[in-house]
C-alpha positions as protocol buffer text, in pm:
chain_id: "A"
residue {
  index: 1
  type: UNK
  ca { x: 0 y: 0 z: 0 }
}
residue {
  index: 2
  type: UNK
  ca { x: 129 y: 346 z: -94 }
}
residue {
  index: 3
  type: UNK
  ca { x: 37 y: 670 z: 78 }
}
residue {
  index: 4
  type: UNK
  ca { x: 110 y: 1035 z: 1 }
}
residue {
  index: 5
  type: UNK
  ca { x: 102 y: 1287 z: 284 }
}
residue {
  index: 6
  type: UNK
  ca { x: 104 y: 1657 z: 207 }
}
residue {
  index: 7
  type: UNK
  ca { x: 191 y: 1949 z: 430 }
}
residue {
  index: 8
  type: UNK
  ca { x: 269 y: 2317 z: 411 }
}
residue {
  index: 9
  type: UNK
  ca { x: -43 y: 2497 z: 293 }
}
residue {
  index: 10
  type: UNK
  ca { x: -192 y: 2802 z: 460 }
}
residue {
  index: 11
  type: UNK
  ca { x: -279 y: 3167 z: 432 }
}
residue {
  index: 12
  type: UNK
  ca { x: -24 y: 3412 z: 292 }
}
residue {
  index: 13
  type: UNK
  ca { x: -32 y: 3770 z: 170 }
}
residue {
  index: 14
  type: UNK
  ca { x: 25 y: 3853 z: -197 }
}
residue {
  index: 15
  type: UNK
  ca { x: 395 y: 3847 z: -272 }
}
residue {
  index: 16
  type: UNK
  ca { x: 462 y: 3599 z: 4 }
}
residue {
  index: 17
  type: UNK
  ca { x: 600 y: 3247 z: -6 }
}
residue {
  index: 18
  type: UNK
  ca { x: 498 y: 2898 z: 98 }
}
residue {
  index: 19
  type: UNK
  ca { x: 659 y: 2558 z: 64 }
}
residue {
  index: 20
  type: UNK
  ca { x: 456 y: 2242 z: 13 }
}
residue {
  index: 21
  type: UNK
  ca { x: 588 y: 1896 z: 90 }
}
residue {
  index: 22
  type: UNK
  ca { x: 467 y: 1559 z: -29 }
}
residue {
  index: 23
  type: UNK
  ca { x: 604 y: 1242 z: 128 }
}
residue {
  index: 24
  type: UNK
  ca { x: 542 y: 900 z: -22 }
}
residue {
  index: 25
  type: UNK
  ca { x: 555 y: 588 z: 192 }
}
residue {
  index: 26
  type: UNK
  ca { x: 475 y: 220 z: 164 }
}
residue {
  index: 27
  type: UNK
  ca { x: 579 y: -57 z: -72 }
}
residue {
  index: 28
  type: UNK
  ca { x: 766 y: 158 z: -323 }
}
residue {
  index: 29
  type: UNK
  ca { x: 1009 y: 18 z: -578 }
}
residue {
  index: 30
  type: UNK
  ca { x: 1052 y: 331 z: -786 }
}
residue {
  index: 31
  type: UNK
  ca { x: 892 y: 675 z: -817 }
}
residue {
  index: 32
  type: UNK
  ca { x: 873 y: 779 z: -1181 }
}
residue {
  index: 33
  type: UNK
  ca { x: 733 y: 1126 z: -1126 }
}
residue {
  index: 34
  type: UNK
  ca { x: 591 y: 1350 z: -854 }
}
residue {
  index: 35
  type: UNK
  ca { x: 413 y: 1679 z: -874 }
}
residue {
  index: 36
  type: UNK
  ca { x: 117 y: 1895 z: -792 }
}
residue {
  index: 37
  type: UNK
  ca { x: -215 y: 1981 z: -943 }
}
residue {
  index: 38
  type: UNK
  ca { x: -441 y: 2252 z: -809 }
}
residue {
  index: 39
  type: UNK
  ca { x: -812 y: 2321 z: -822 }
}
residue {
  index: 40
  type: UNK
  ca { x: -974 y: 2656 z: -753 }
}
residue {
  index: 41
  type: UNK
  ca { x: -1348 y: 2689 z: -681 }
}
residue {
  index: 42
  type: UNK
  ca { x: -1548 y: 2654 z: -1000 }
}
residue {
  index: 43
  type: UNK
  ca { x: -1244 y: 2564 z: -1208 }
}
residue {
  index: 44
  type: UNK
  ca { x: -1097 y: 2243 z: -1345 }
}
residue {
  index: 45
  type: UNK
  ca { x: -798 y: 2080 z: -1184 }
}
residue {
  index: 46
  type: UNK
  ca { x: -478 y: 2195 z: -1354 }
}
residue {
  index: 47
  type: UNK
  ca { x: -118 y: 2081 z: -1352 }
}
residue {
  index: 48
  type: UNK
  ca { x: 111 y: 2310 z: -1155 }
}
residue {
  index: 49
  type: UNK
  ca { x: 448 y: 2135 z: -1173 }
}
residue {
  index: 50
  type: UNK
  ca { x: 596 y: 1792 z: -1207 }
}
residue {
  index: 51
  type: UNK
  ca { x: 942 y: 1643 z: -1161 }
}
residue {
  index: 52
  type: UNK
  ca { x: 1033 y: 1323 z: -1339 }
}
residue {
  index: 53
  type: UNK
  ca { x: 1316 y: 1073 z: -1317 }
}
residue {
  index: 54
  type: UNK
  ca { x: 1643 y: 1248 z: -1389 }
}
residue {
  index: 55
  type: UNK
  ca { x: 1506 y: 1567 z: -1232 }
}
residue {
  index: 56
  type: UNK
  ca { x: 1332 y: 1681 z: -1548 }
}
residue {
  index: 57
  type: UNK
  ca { x: 1075 y: 1945 z: -1456 }
}
residue {
  index: 58
  type: UNK
  ca { x: 761 y: 2080 z: -1618 }
}
residue {
  index: 59
  type: UNK
  ca { x: 575 y: 2391 z: -1504 }
}
residue {
  index: 60
  type: UNK
  ca { x: 247 y: 2555 z: -1591 }
}
residue {
  index: 61
  type: UNK
  ca { x: 307 y: 2882 z: -1773 }
}
residue {
  index: 62
  type: UNK
  ca { x: 127 y: 3068 z: -1496 }
}
residue {
  index: 63
  type: UNK
  ca { x: 386 y: 2965 z: -1233 }
}
residue {
  index: 64
  type: UNK
  ca { x: 711 y: 2966 z: -1433 }
}
residue {
  index: 65
  type: UNK
  ca { x: 975 y: 3178 z: -1264 }
}
residue {
  index: 66
  type: UNK
  ca { x: 783 y: 3183 z: -934 }
}
residue {
  index: 67
  type: UNK
  ca { x: 749 y: 2817 z: -833 }
}
residue {
  index: 68
  type: UNK
  ca { x: 1026 y: 2559 z: -804 }
}
residue {
  index: 69
  type: UNK
  ca { x: 972 y: 2186 z: -768 }
}
residue {
  index: 70
  type: UNK
  ca { x: 1242 y: 1962 z: -624 }
}
residue {
  index: 71
  type: UNK
  ca { x: 1275 y: 1609 z: -499 }
}
residue {
  index: 72
  type: UNK
  ca { x: 1467 y: 1420 z: -232 }
}
residue {
  index: 73
  type: UNK
  ca { x: 1487 y: 1065 z: -364 }
}
residue {
  index: 74
  type: UNK
  ca { x: 1629 y: 928 z: -39 }
}
residue {
  index: 75
  type: UNK
  ca { x: 1318 y: 1050 z: 146 }
}
residue {
  index: 76
  type: UNK
  ca { x: 1067 y: 983 z: -134 }
}
residue {
  index: 77
  type: UNK
  ca { x: 961 y: 1343 z: -87 }
}
residue {
  index: 78
  type: UNK
  ca { x: 888 y: 1627 z: -327 }
}
residue {
  index: 79
  type: UNK
  ca { x: 879 y: 1997 z: -247 }
}
residue {
  index: 80
  type: UNK
  ca { x: 708 y: 2289 z: -415 }
}
residue {
  index: 81
  type: UNK
  ca { x: 859 y: 2626 z: -328 }
}
residue {
  index: 82
  type: UNK
  ca { x: 608 y: 2895 z: -415 }
}
residue {
  index: 83
  type: UNK
  ca { x: 732 y: 3254 z: -427 }
}
residue {
  index: 84
  type: UNK
  ca { x: 571 y: 3581 z: -534 }
}
residue {
  index: 85
  type: UNK
  ca { x: 230 y: 3433 z: -467 }
}
residue {
  index: 86
  type: UNK
  ca { x: -73 y: 3593 z: -626 }
}
residue {
  index: 87
  type: UNK
  ca { x: -442 y: 3579 z: -531 }
}
residue {
  index: 88
  type: UNK
  ca { x: -503 y: 3369 z: -842 }
}
residue {
  index: 89
  type: UNK
  ca { x: -278 y: 3099 z: -692 }
}
residue {
  index: 90
  type: UNK
  ca { x: -549 y: 3036 z: -432 }
}
residue {
  index: 91
  type: UNK
  ca { x: -662 y: 2675 z: -466 }
}
residue {
  index: 92
  type: UNK
  ca { x: -648 y: 2332 z: -313 }
}
residue {
  index: 93
  type: UNK
  ca { x: -316 y: 2179 z: -411 }
}
residue {
  index: 94
  type: UNK
  ca { x: -302 y: 1803 z: -465 }
}
residue {
  index: 95
  type: UNK
  ca { x: 21 y: 1610 z: -468 }
}
residue {
  index: 96
  type: UNK
  ca { x: 44 y: 1311 z: -700 }
}
residue {
  index: 97
  type: UNK
  ca { x: 302 y: 1044 z: -772 }
}
residue {
  index: 98
  type: UNK
  ca { x: 352 y: 788 z: -1046 }
}
residue {
  index: 99
  type: UNK
  ca { x: 484 y: 491 z: -849 }
}
residue {
  index: 100
  type: UNK
  ca { x: 597 y: 139 z: -928 }
}
residue {
  index: 101
  type: UNK
  ca { x: 529 y: -73 z: -622 }
}
residue {
  index: 102
  type: UNK
  ca { x: 729 y: -364 z: -489 }
}
residue {
  index: 103
  type: UNK
  ca { x: 466 y: -603 z: -628 }
}
residue {
  index: 104
  type: UNK
  ca { x: 518 y: -474 z: -980 }
}
residue {
  index: 105
  type: UNK
  ca { x: 202 y: -263 z: -997 }
}
residue {
  index: 106
  type: UNK
  ca { x: 239 y: 88 z: -1137 }
}
residue {
  index: 107
  type: UNK
  ca { x: -21 y: 350 z: -1058 }
}
residue {
  index: 108
  type: UNK
  ca { x: -99 y: 712 z: -982 }
}
residue {
  index: 109
  type: UNK
  ca { x: -143 y: 805 z: -619 }
}
residue {
  index: 110
  type: UNK
  ca { x: -284 y: 1125 z: -469 }
}
residue {
  index: 111
  type: UNK
  ca { x: -239 y: 1320 z: -150 }
}
residue {
  index: 112
  type: UNK
  ca { x: -524 y: 1450 z: 60 }
}
residue {
  index: 113
  type: UNK
  ca { x: -496 y: 1805 z: -71 }
}
residue {
  index: 114
  type: UNK
  ca { x: -385 y: 2119 z: 108 }
}
residue {
  index: 115
  type: UNK
  ca { x: -545 y: 2463 z: 93 }
}
residue {
  index: 116
  type: UNK
  ca { x: -336 y: 2758 z: -23 }
}
residue {
  index: 117
  type: UNK
  ca { x: -499 y: 3098 z: 19 }
}
residue {
  index: 118
  type: UNK
  ca { x: -334 y: 3417 z: -103 }
}
residue {
  index: 119
  type: UNK
  ca { x: -510 y: 3720 z: 36 }
}
residue {
  index: 120
  type: UNK
  ca { x: -443 y: 4047 z: 207 }
}
């Protein structure tokens, strides 16, 4: 069984910073990719950033230059450093991971979601 646990959301003023963490645990053989999606009220879920094997990264255009995704392979943990936050970044952020388990099953796993609110 694989679990993802997120932390780090909260309330921040425009221009501020937050760091999200996502820790994977369980019967993990290999993590192919980790990242975050976000969903604002009344909007579809959208990809924010992802980091793949070999540390290749992909960002949504709306966060390029402001957000940085990184990964600690030894801890099976990904981080999303969010700087210069804007009110339009307000959303529930969901961590995901593409994981190959010890039993040979590969699947997508999701965290519980964490609220990020950018407001003065």
